[in-house]
């Protein structure tokens, strides 16, 4: 019984991390309609920025990390994706370009900080551990779940109640018409990239506090985020959250009787099942 | 001199991989990120058969190719339903799954330890051992694969593939069952990749799962994008460039671990620049 409780807790923690990745991915996908493979490396950038500012207090280094991820996302859109979009490049071209961005940035980080893993400074003097129905989790895990909730609700409010959010929705629905009604779509895309990348940055920093940071952490995070987004319904905020938790649960309960190394196989198996039987995801975007 | 033959052998192996993937990606327009999986299946199958059954290289390679094509048929049945981004993502998923099996099915593959001591091919009583002999041996296969690819791309089958790339719906209207064509080319490419895998395992005499990760698939994609989509010669040139580049960086005096990162950075920047200024690659006939 304790085992089931622990697996449930692990699933919720994993689901929260995937939620953060899926939120940002869905946001940029909704506006630009291409698979931005460089999204994962934004998490890495944020984690390493916090590491770089290790000597500074956390209330400086954490916002700096989130801001750095957002800024890199913004700059990438301005310098690479936006010119490509203007040239009416196909989604494949954008996908391959983002693959190039991912490869180059990941290796740049490895070049600067070595390819070994690093530890972030302690967030708590001694990490408090909690027990619940026989399962245990740390304060950092609590922070992960809380951050995912805050980001999901915050993004929901942003999209629903602000003019900026409404403009994003408009662009996601139809870019051409948005232009006609006077939305500066090009500038808006840059801002969307900033917000989406910053949320990925939150995920990267939290993973760093929970375990370690390593230059190659971006790709696995991104893939889980994409899987969550697709099985939830691409472009839909709450679909992504649902997909993330479904993925977290299936992955963690899937390895109940087998070795944990099979997690990735299970995750992609789930994706392929969805692609065959329900390619539009759990929540069809209305 | 030995070193030069080493590089040309590796270039030839990657050229075989690139030619195969070019059929799927360049001619049919499907971005498959699973090529390294079939490369790995070929390498593992022939290595295991040669070591545990004492099989002859050619028989082992043949069985490896058949196995790889069989797996491709099963995977392709699923993949052929998709196109565009979803094709890329689903094929990437299959690469991750095949990698996971290589890594975790330890009874068969020895897991992360890999398989050492893979035998060299024998022609009659003669064992192909020196780098020079192995290069000509590999070149022989490269030429066969190249001619085969040329035959395919110039046949009516090849023209149908190009038709699928340009407008799949239009071909369906004309009564072509495009799914079968997509499936067939995928299976052929997997067979070619398995040939490269057998050659690689026997040449290096050691394989482990890390050689067949998603990143390797991405590298093969980069090769044909650089060389040029839908151009067999471009695929060979792209593969040669990508094998030689790290060596050039090493000669430029970078230590190995830094050179490895530099290489990745060059690959990445190259992909970005190509997409921005020349999306059909150097000699390509098709833009993504």
PDB file of C-alpha atoms in Angstrom, chain B residues 36-229:
ATOM      1  CA  UNK B  36      19.799   5.298 -36.309  1.00  0.00           C
ATOM      2  CA  UNK B  37      17.409   2.696 -34.903  1.00  0.00           C
ATOM      3  CA  UNK B  38      17.643   0.574 -38.060  1.00  0.00           C
ATOM      4  CA  UNK B  39      21.383   1.210 -38.224  1.00  0.00           C
ATOM      5  CA  UNK B  40      21.488  -0.198 -34.687  1.00  0.00           C
ATOM      6  CA  UNK B  41      19.208  -3.154 -35.390  1.00  0.00           C
ATOM      7  CA  UNK B  42      21.454  -4.183 -38.287  1.00  0.00           C
ATOM      8  CA  UNK B  43      24.595  -3.772 -36.196  1.00  0.00           C
ATOM      9  CA  UNK B  44      23.224  -5.651 -33.182  1.00  0.00           C
ATOM     10  CA  UNK B  45      21.636  -8.456 -35.184  1.00  0.00           C
ATOM     11  CA  UNK B  46      24.757  -9.281 -37.156  1.00  0.00           C
ATOM     12  CA  UNK B  47      27.069  -8.842 -34.153  1.00  0.00           C
ATOM     13  CA  UNK B  48      24.993 -11.182 -31.993  1.00  0.00           C
ATOM     14  CA  UNK B  49      24.614 -13.770 -34.753  1.00  0.00           C
ATOM     15  CA  UNK B  50      28.317 -13.744 -35.552  1.00  0.00           C
ATOM     16  CA  UNK B  51      29.369 -14.015 -31.922  1.00  0.00           C
ATOM     17  CA  UNK B  52      26.884 -16.477 -30.495  1.00  0.00           C
ATOM     18  CA  UNK B  53      26.139 -18.581 -33.590  1.00  0.00           C
ATOM     19  CA  UNK B  54      29.554 -18.235 -35.207  1.00  0.00           C
ATOM     20  CA  UNK B  55      27.826 -17.177 -38.382  1.00  0.00           C
ATOM     21  CA  UNK B  56      29.549 -15.975 -41.504  1.00  0.00           C
ATOM     22  CA  UNK B  57      29.550 -12.167 -41.899  1.00  0.00           C
ATOM     23  CA  UNK B  58      27.507 -12.176 -45.076  1.00  0.00           C
ATOM     24  CA  UNK B  59      24.802 -14.471 -43.688  1.00  0.00           C
ATOM     25  CA  UNK B  60      24.642 -12.423 -40.500  1.00  0.00           C
ATOM     26  CA  UNK B  61      24.395  -9.212 -42.467  1.00  0.00           C
ATOM     27  CA  UNK B  62      21.630 -10.653 -44.627  1.00  0.00           C
ATOM     28  CA  UNK B  63      19.640 -11.723 -41.579  1.00  0.00           C
ATOM     29  CA  UNK B  64      20.281  -8.328 -39.979  1.00  0.00           C
ATOM     30  CA  UNK B  65      18.919  -6.611 -43.059  1.00  0.00           C
ATOM     31  CA  UNK B  66      15.853  -8.853 -43.053  1.00  0.00           C
ATOM     32  CA  UNK B  67      15.220  -8.226 -39.365  1.00  0.00           C
ATOM     33  CA  UNK B  68      15.632  -4.493 -39.812  1.00  0.00           C
ATOM     34  CA  UNK B  69      13.230  -4.486 -42.753  1.00  0.00           C
ATOM     35  CA  UNK B  70      10.748  -6.587 -40.781  1.00  0.00           C
ATOM     36  CA  UNK B  71      10.835  -4.155 -37.867  1.00  0.00           C
ATOM     37  CA  UNK B  72      10.550  -1.260 -40.324  1.00  0.00           C
ATOM     38  CA  UNK B  73       7.471  -2.885 -41.814  1.00  0.00           C
ATOM     39  CA  UNK B  74       5.786  -3.028 -38.404  1.00  0.00           C
ATOM     40  CA  UNK B  75       6.831   0.507 -37.444  1.00  0.00           C
ATOM     41  CA  UNK B  76       6.042   1.784 -40.924  1.00  0.00           C
ATOM     42  CA  UNK B  77       2.490   0.460 -40.742  1.00  0.00           C
ATOM     43  CA  UNK B  78       1.962   2.952 -37.937  1.00  0.00           C
ATOM     44  CA  UNK B  79       4.139   5.744 -39.327  1.00  0.00           C
ATOM     45  CA  UNK B  80       2.660   5.771 -42.815  1.00  0.00           C
ATOM     46  CA  UNK B  81      -0.574   7.150 -41.420  1.00  0.00           C
ATOM     47  CA  UNK B  82       1.138  10.411 -40.508  1.00  0.00           C
ATOM     48  CA  UNK B  83       2.967  13.182 -42.281  1.00  0.00           C
ATOM     49  CA  UNK B  84       4.777  16.393 -41.409  1.00  0.00           C
ATOM     50  CA  UNK B  85       5.552  17.140 -37.770  1.00  0.00           C
ATOM     51  CA  UNK B  86       3.709  14.094 -36.498  1.00  0.00           C
ATOM     52  CA  UNK B  87       5.754  11.769 -38.698  1.00  0.00           C
ATOM     53  CA  UNK B  88       8.935  13.314 -37.317  1.00  0.00           C
ATOM     54  CA  UNK B  89       7.792  12.988 -33.744  1.00  0.00           C
ATOM     55  CA  UNK B  90       6.423   9.452 -34.001  1.00  0.00           C
ATOM     56  CA  UNK B  91       9.586   8.234 -35.729  1.00  0.00           C
ATOM     57  CA  UNK B  92      11.662   9.903 -33.035  1.00  0.00           C
ATOM     58  CA  UNK B  93       9.577   8.002 -30.516  1.00  0.00           C
ATOM     59  CA  UNK B  94      10.435   4.727 -32.221  1.00  0.00           C
ATOM     60  CA  UNK B  95      14.124   5.579 -32.103  1.00  0.00           C
ATOM     61  CA  UNK B  96      13.854   6.164 -28.360  1.00  0.00           C
ATOM     62  CA  UNK B  97      11.991   2.869 -27.924  1.00  0.00           C
ATOM     63  CA  UNK B  98      14.535   0.848 -29.929  1.00  0.00           C
ATOM     64  CA  UNK B  99      17.341   2.511 -27.983  1.00  0.00           C
ATOM     65  CA  UNK B 100      15.554   1.637 -24.739  1.00  0.00           C
ATOM     66  CA  UNK B 101      15.346  -2.002 -25.783  1.00  0.00           C
ATOM     67  CA  UNK B 102      19.047  -2.128 -26.695  1.00  0.00           C
ATOM     68  CA  UNK B 103      19.874  -0.595 -23.337  1.00  0.00           C
ATOM     69  CA  UNK B 104      17.560  -2.696 -21.180  1.00  0.00           C
ATOM     70  CA  UNK B 105      17.248  -6.131 -22.769  1.00  0.00           C
ATOM     71  CA  UNK B 106      20.503  -7.166 -21.155  1.00  0.00           C
ATOM     72  CA  UNK B 107      20.174 -10.919 -21.767  1.00  0.00           C
ATOM     73  CA  UNK B 108      20.356 -10.264 -25.493  1.00  0.00           C
ATOM     74  CA  UNK B 109      22.336  -7.066 -25.947  1.00  0.00           C
ATOM     75  CA  UNK B 110      24.457  -6.933 -22.751  1.00  0.00           C
ATOM     76  CA  UNK B 111      22.884  -3.523 -22.138  1.00  0.00           C
ATOM     77  CA  UNK B 112      25.210  -0.542 -21.669  1.00  0.00           C
ATOM     78  CA  UNK B 113      28.278  -2.816 -21.714  1.00  0.00           C
ATOM     79  CA  UNK B 114      27.867  -3.288 -25.442  1.00  0.00           C
ATOM     80  CA  UNK B 115      29.162  -6.163 -27.542  1.00  0.00           C
ATOM     81  CA  UNK B 116      32.950  -6.439 -27.917  1.00  0.00           C
ATOM     82  CA  UNK B 117      35.026  -8.699 -30.140  1.00  0.00           C
ATOM     83  CA  UNK B 118      32.839  -8.702 -33.230  1.00  0.00           C
ATOM     84  CA  UNK B 119      34.534 -10.708 -35.984  1.00  0.00           C
ATOM     85  CA  UNK B 120      35.825  -9.394 -39.304  1.00  0.00           C
ATOM     86  CA  UNK B 121      34.345 -10.551 -42.605  1.00  0.00           C
ATOM     87  CA  UNK B 122      36.020 -13.468 -44.395  1.00  0.00           C
ATOM     88  CA  UNK B 123      36.260 -13.858 -48.157  1.00  0.00           C
ATOM     89  CA  UNK B 124      37.047 -17.551 -48.623  1.00  0.00           C
ATOM     90  CA  UNK B 125      40.092 -18.118 -46.391  1.00  0.00           C
ATOM     91  CA  UNK B 126      41.087 -14.493 -46.404  1.00  0.00           C
ATOM     92  CA  UNK B 127      40.063 -12.273 -43.481  1.00  0.00           C
ATOM     93  CA  UNK B 128      39.500  -8.632 -44.326  1.00  0.00           C
ATOM     94  CA  UNK B 129      41.569  -7.047 -41.658  1.00  0.00           C
ATOM     95  CA  UNK B 130      43.620  -4.020 -42.691  1.00  0.00           C
ATOM     96  CA  UNK B 131      42.002  -0.612 -42.950  1.00  0.00           C
ATOM     97  CA  UNK B 132      42.727  -0.461 -46.656  1.00  0.00           C
ATOM     98  CA  UNK B 133      41.019  -3.769 -47.397  1.00  0.00           C
ATOM     99  CA  UNK B 134      38.066  -2.836 -45.239  1.00  0.00           C
ATOM    100  CA  UNK B 135      37.695   0.449 -47.068  1.00  0.00           C
ATOM    101  CA  UNK B 136      37.435  -1.273 -50.449  1.00  0.00           C
ATOM    102  CA  UNK B 137      35.083  -3.817 -48.918  1.00  0.00           C
ATOM    103  CA  UNK B 138      32.838  -0.980 -47.661  1.00  0.00           C
ATOM    104  CA  UNK B 139      33.168   0.908 -50.913  1.00  0.00           C
ATOM    105  CA  UNK B 140      31.850  -2.142 -52.737  1.00  0.00           C
ATOM    106  CA  UNK B 141      28.671  -2.021 -50.638  1.00  0.00           C
ATOM    107  CA  UNK B 142      28.429   1.741 -51.034  1.00  0.00           C
ATOM    108  CA  UNK B 143      28.518   1.400 -54.809  1.00  0.00           C
ATOM    109  CA  UNK B 144      25.813  -1.279 -54.772  1.00  0.00           C
ATOM    110  CA  UNK B 145      23.599   0.828 -52.500  1.00  0.00           C
ATOM    111  CA  UNK B 146      24.243   3.924 -54.585  1.00  0.00           C
ATOM    112  CA  UNK B 147      23.292   2.147 -57.804  1.00  0.00           C
ATOM    113  CA  UNK B 148      20.243   0.670 -56.122  1.00  0.00           C
ATOM    114  CA  UNK B 149      19.159   4.137 -54.959  1.00  0.00           C
ATOM    115  CA  UNK B 150      19.711   5.500 -58.440  1.00  0.00           C
ATOM    116  CA  UNK B 151      17.641   2.723 -59.907  1.00  0.00           C
ATOM    117  CA  UNK B 152      14.836   3.407 -57.440  1.00  0.00           C
ATOM    118  CA  UNK B 153      14.808   7.160 -57.913  1.00  0.00           C
ATOM    119  CA  UNK B 154      14.780   6.909 -61.710  1.00  0.00           C
ATOM    120  CA  UNK B 155      12.039   4.304 -61.854  1.00  0.00           C
ATOM    121  CA  UNK B 156       8.336   4.986 -61.954  1.00  0.00           C
ATOM    122  CA  UNK B 157       8.295   3.998 -58.283  1.00  0.00           C
ATOM    123  CA  UNK B 158      10.714   6.849 -57.579  1.00  0.00           C
ATOM    124  CA  UNK B 159       8.599   9.312 -59.510  1.00  0.00           C
ATOM    125  CA  UNK B 160       5.570   8.282 -57.486  1.00  0.00           C
ATOM    126  CA  UNK B 161       7.554   8.988 -54.311  1.00  0.00           C
ATOM    127  CA  UNK B 162       8.335  12.471 -55.556  1.00  0.00           C
ATOM    128  CA  UNK B 163       4.667  12.864 -56.351  1.00  0.00           C
ATOM    129  CA  UNK B 164       3.774  11.995 -52.755  1.00  0.00           C
ATOM    130  CA  UNK B 165       6.239  14.621 -51.600  1.00  0.00           C
ATOM    131  CA  UNK B 166       4.761  17.321 -53.797  1.00  0.00           C
ATOM    132  CA  UNK B 167       1.074  16.553 -53.383  1.00  0.00           C
ATOM    133  CA  UNK B 168      -0.073  13.382 -51.667  1.00  0.00           C
ATOM    134  CA  UNK B 169      -3.776  14.119 -52.051  1.00  0.00           C
ATOM    135  CA  UNK B 170      -3.459  14.563 -55.793  1.00  0.00           C
ATOM    136  CA  UNK B 171      -1.838  11.138 -56.120  1.00  0.00           C
ATOM    137  CA  UNK B 172      -4.571   9.589 -54.007  1.00  0.00           C
ATOM    138  CA  UNK B 173      -7.110  11.095 -56.354  1.00  0.00           C
ATOM    139  CA  UNK B 174      -5.360   9.306 -59.207  1.00  0.00           C
ATOM    140  CA  UNK B 175      -5.850   6.063 -57.344  1.00  0.00           C
ATOM    141  CA  UNK B 176      -2.393   5.547 -55.884  1.00  0.00           C
ATOM    142  CA  UNK B 177      -2.384   3.856 -52.505  1.00  0.00           C
ATOM    143  CA  UNK B 178       0.231   6.281 -51.176  1.00  0.00           C
ATOM    144  CA  UNK B 179       0.427   4.484 -47.830  1.00  0.00           C
ATOM    145  CA  UNK B 180       2.024   1.455 -49.520  1.00  0.00           C
ATOM    146  CA  UNK B 181       4.594   3.619 -51.288  1.00  0.00           C
ATOM    147  CA  UNK B 182       5.532   5.390 -48.070  1.00  0.00           C
ATOM    148  CA  UNK B 183       5.794   2.034 -46.353  1.00  0.00           C
ATOM    149  CA  UNK B 184       7.900   0.474 -49.115  1.00  0.00           C
ATOM    150  CA  UNK B 185      10.460   3.252 -49.224  1.00  0.00           C
ATOM    151  CA  UNK B 186      10.712   3.241 -45.434  1.00  0.00           C
ATOM    152  CA  UNK B 187      11.420  -0.512 -45.429  1.00  0.00           C
ATOM    153  CA  UNK B 188      14.021  -0.196 -48.203  1.00  0.00           C
ATOM    154  CA  UNK B 189      15.802   2.593 -46.329  1.00  0.00           C
ATOM    155  CA  UNK B 190      15.808   0.487 -43.152  1.00  0.00           C
ATOM    156  CA  UNK B 191      17.456  -2.361 -45.050  1.00  0.00           C
ATOM    157  CA  UNK B 192      20.167  -0.021 -46.318  1.00  0.00           C
ATOM    158  CA  UNK B 193      20.745   1.282 -42.801  1.00  0.00           C
ATOM    159  CA  UNK B 194      21.160  -2.290 -41.567  1.00  0.00           C
ATOM    160  CA  UNK B 195      23.901  -2.889 -44.160  1.00  0.00           C
ATOM    161  CA  UNK B 196      25.712   0.144 -42.763  1.00  0.00           C
ATOM    162  CA  UNK B 197      25.181  -1.181 -39.234  1.00  0.00           C
ATOM    163  CA  UNK B 198      26.714  -4.592 -40.013  1.00  0.00           C
ATOM    164  CA  UNK B 199      29.700  -2.942 -41.694  1.00  0.00           C
ATOM    165  CA  UNK B 200      30.172  -0.572 -38.776  1.00  0.00           C
ATOM    166  CA  UNK B 201      30.021  -3.254 -36.068  1.00  0.00           C
ATOM    167  CA  UNK B 202      32.457  -5.512 -37.866  1.00  0.00           C
ATOM    168  CA  UNK B 203      34.824  -2.636 -38.625  1.00  0.00           C
ATOM    169  CA  UNK B 204      35.005  -1.136 -35.124  1.00  0.00           C
ATOM    170  CA  UNK B 205      34.579  -4.667 -33.595  1.00  0.00           C
ATOM    171  CA  UNK B 206      32.573  -3.134 -30.741  1.00  0.00           C
ATOM    172  CA  UNK B 207      29.070  -1.673 -30.499  1.00  0.00           C
ATOM    173  CA  UNK B 208      27.039  -0.224 -27.640  1.00  0.00           C
ATOM    174  CA  UNK B 209      23.581   1.403 -27.519  1.00  0.00           C
ATOM    175  CA  UNK B 210      25.025   4.926 -27.335  1.00  0.00           C
ATOM    176  CA  UNK B 211      26.041   4.745 -30.992  1.00  0.00           C
ATOM    177  CA  UNK B 212      22.387   4.534 -32.022  1.00  0.00           C
ATOM    178  CA  UNK B 213      20.782   7.370 -30.074  1.00  0.00           C
ATOM    179  CA  UNK B 214      18.372   9.959 -31.474  1.00  0.00           C
ATOM    180  CA  UNK B 215      21.296  12.375 -31.865  1.00  0.00           C
ATOM    181  CA  UNK B 216      22.796   9.998 -34.423  1.00  0.00           C
ATOM    182  CA  UNK B 217      19.559  10.082 -36.433  1.00  0.00           C
ATOM    183  CA  UNK B 218      19.685  13.860 -36.286  1.00  0.00           C
ATOM    184  CA  UNK B 219      23.263  13.819 -37.527  1.00  0.00           C
ATOM    185  CA  UNK B 220      22.299  11.707 -40.544  1.00  0.00           C
ATOM    186  CA  UNK B 221      19.466  14.159 -41.234  1.00  0.00           C
ATOM    187  CA  UNK B 222      21.956  17.033 -41.042  1.00  0.00           C
ATOM    188  CA  UNK B 223      24.214  15.224 -43.526  1.00  0.00           C
ATOM    189  CA  UNK B 224      21.575  14.982 -46.209  1.00  0.00           C
ATOM    190  CA  UNK B 225      20.265  18.472 -45.590  1.00  0.00           C
ATOM    191  CA  UNK B 226      23.782  19.823 -46.060  1.00  0.00           C
ATOM    192  CA  UNK B 227      24.537  17.676 -49.094  1.00  0.00           C
ATOM    193  CA  UNK B 228      21.163  18.316 -50.587  1.00  0.00           C
ATOM    194  CA  UNK B 229      17.751  16.718 -50.360  1.00  0.00           C
TER     195      UNK B 229
END
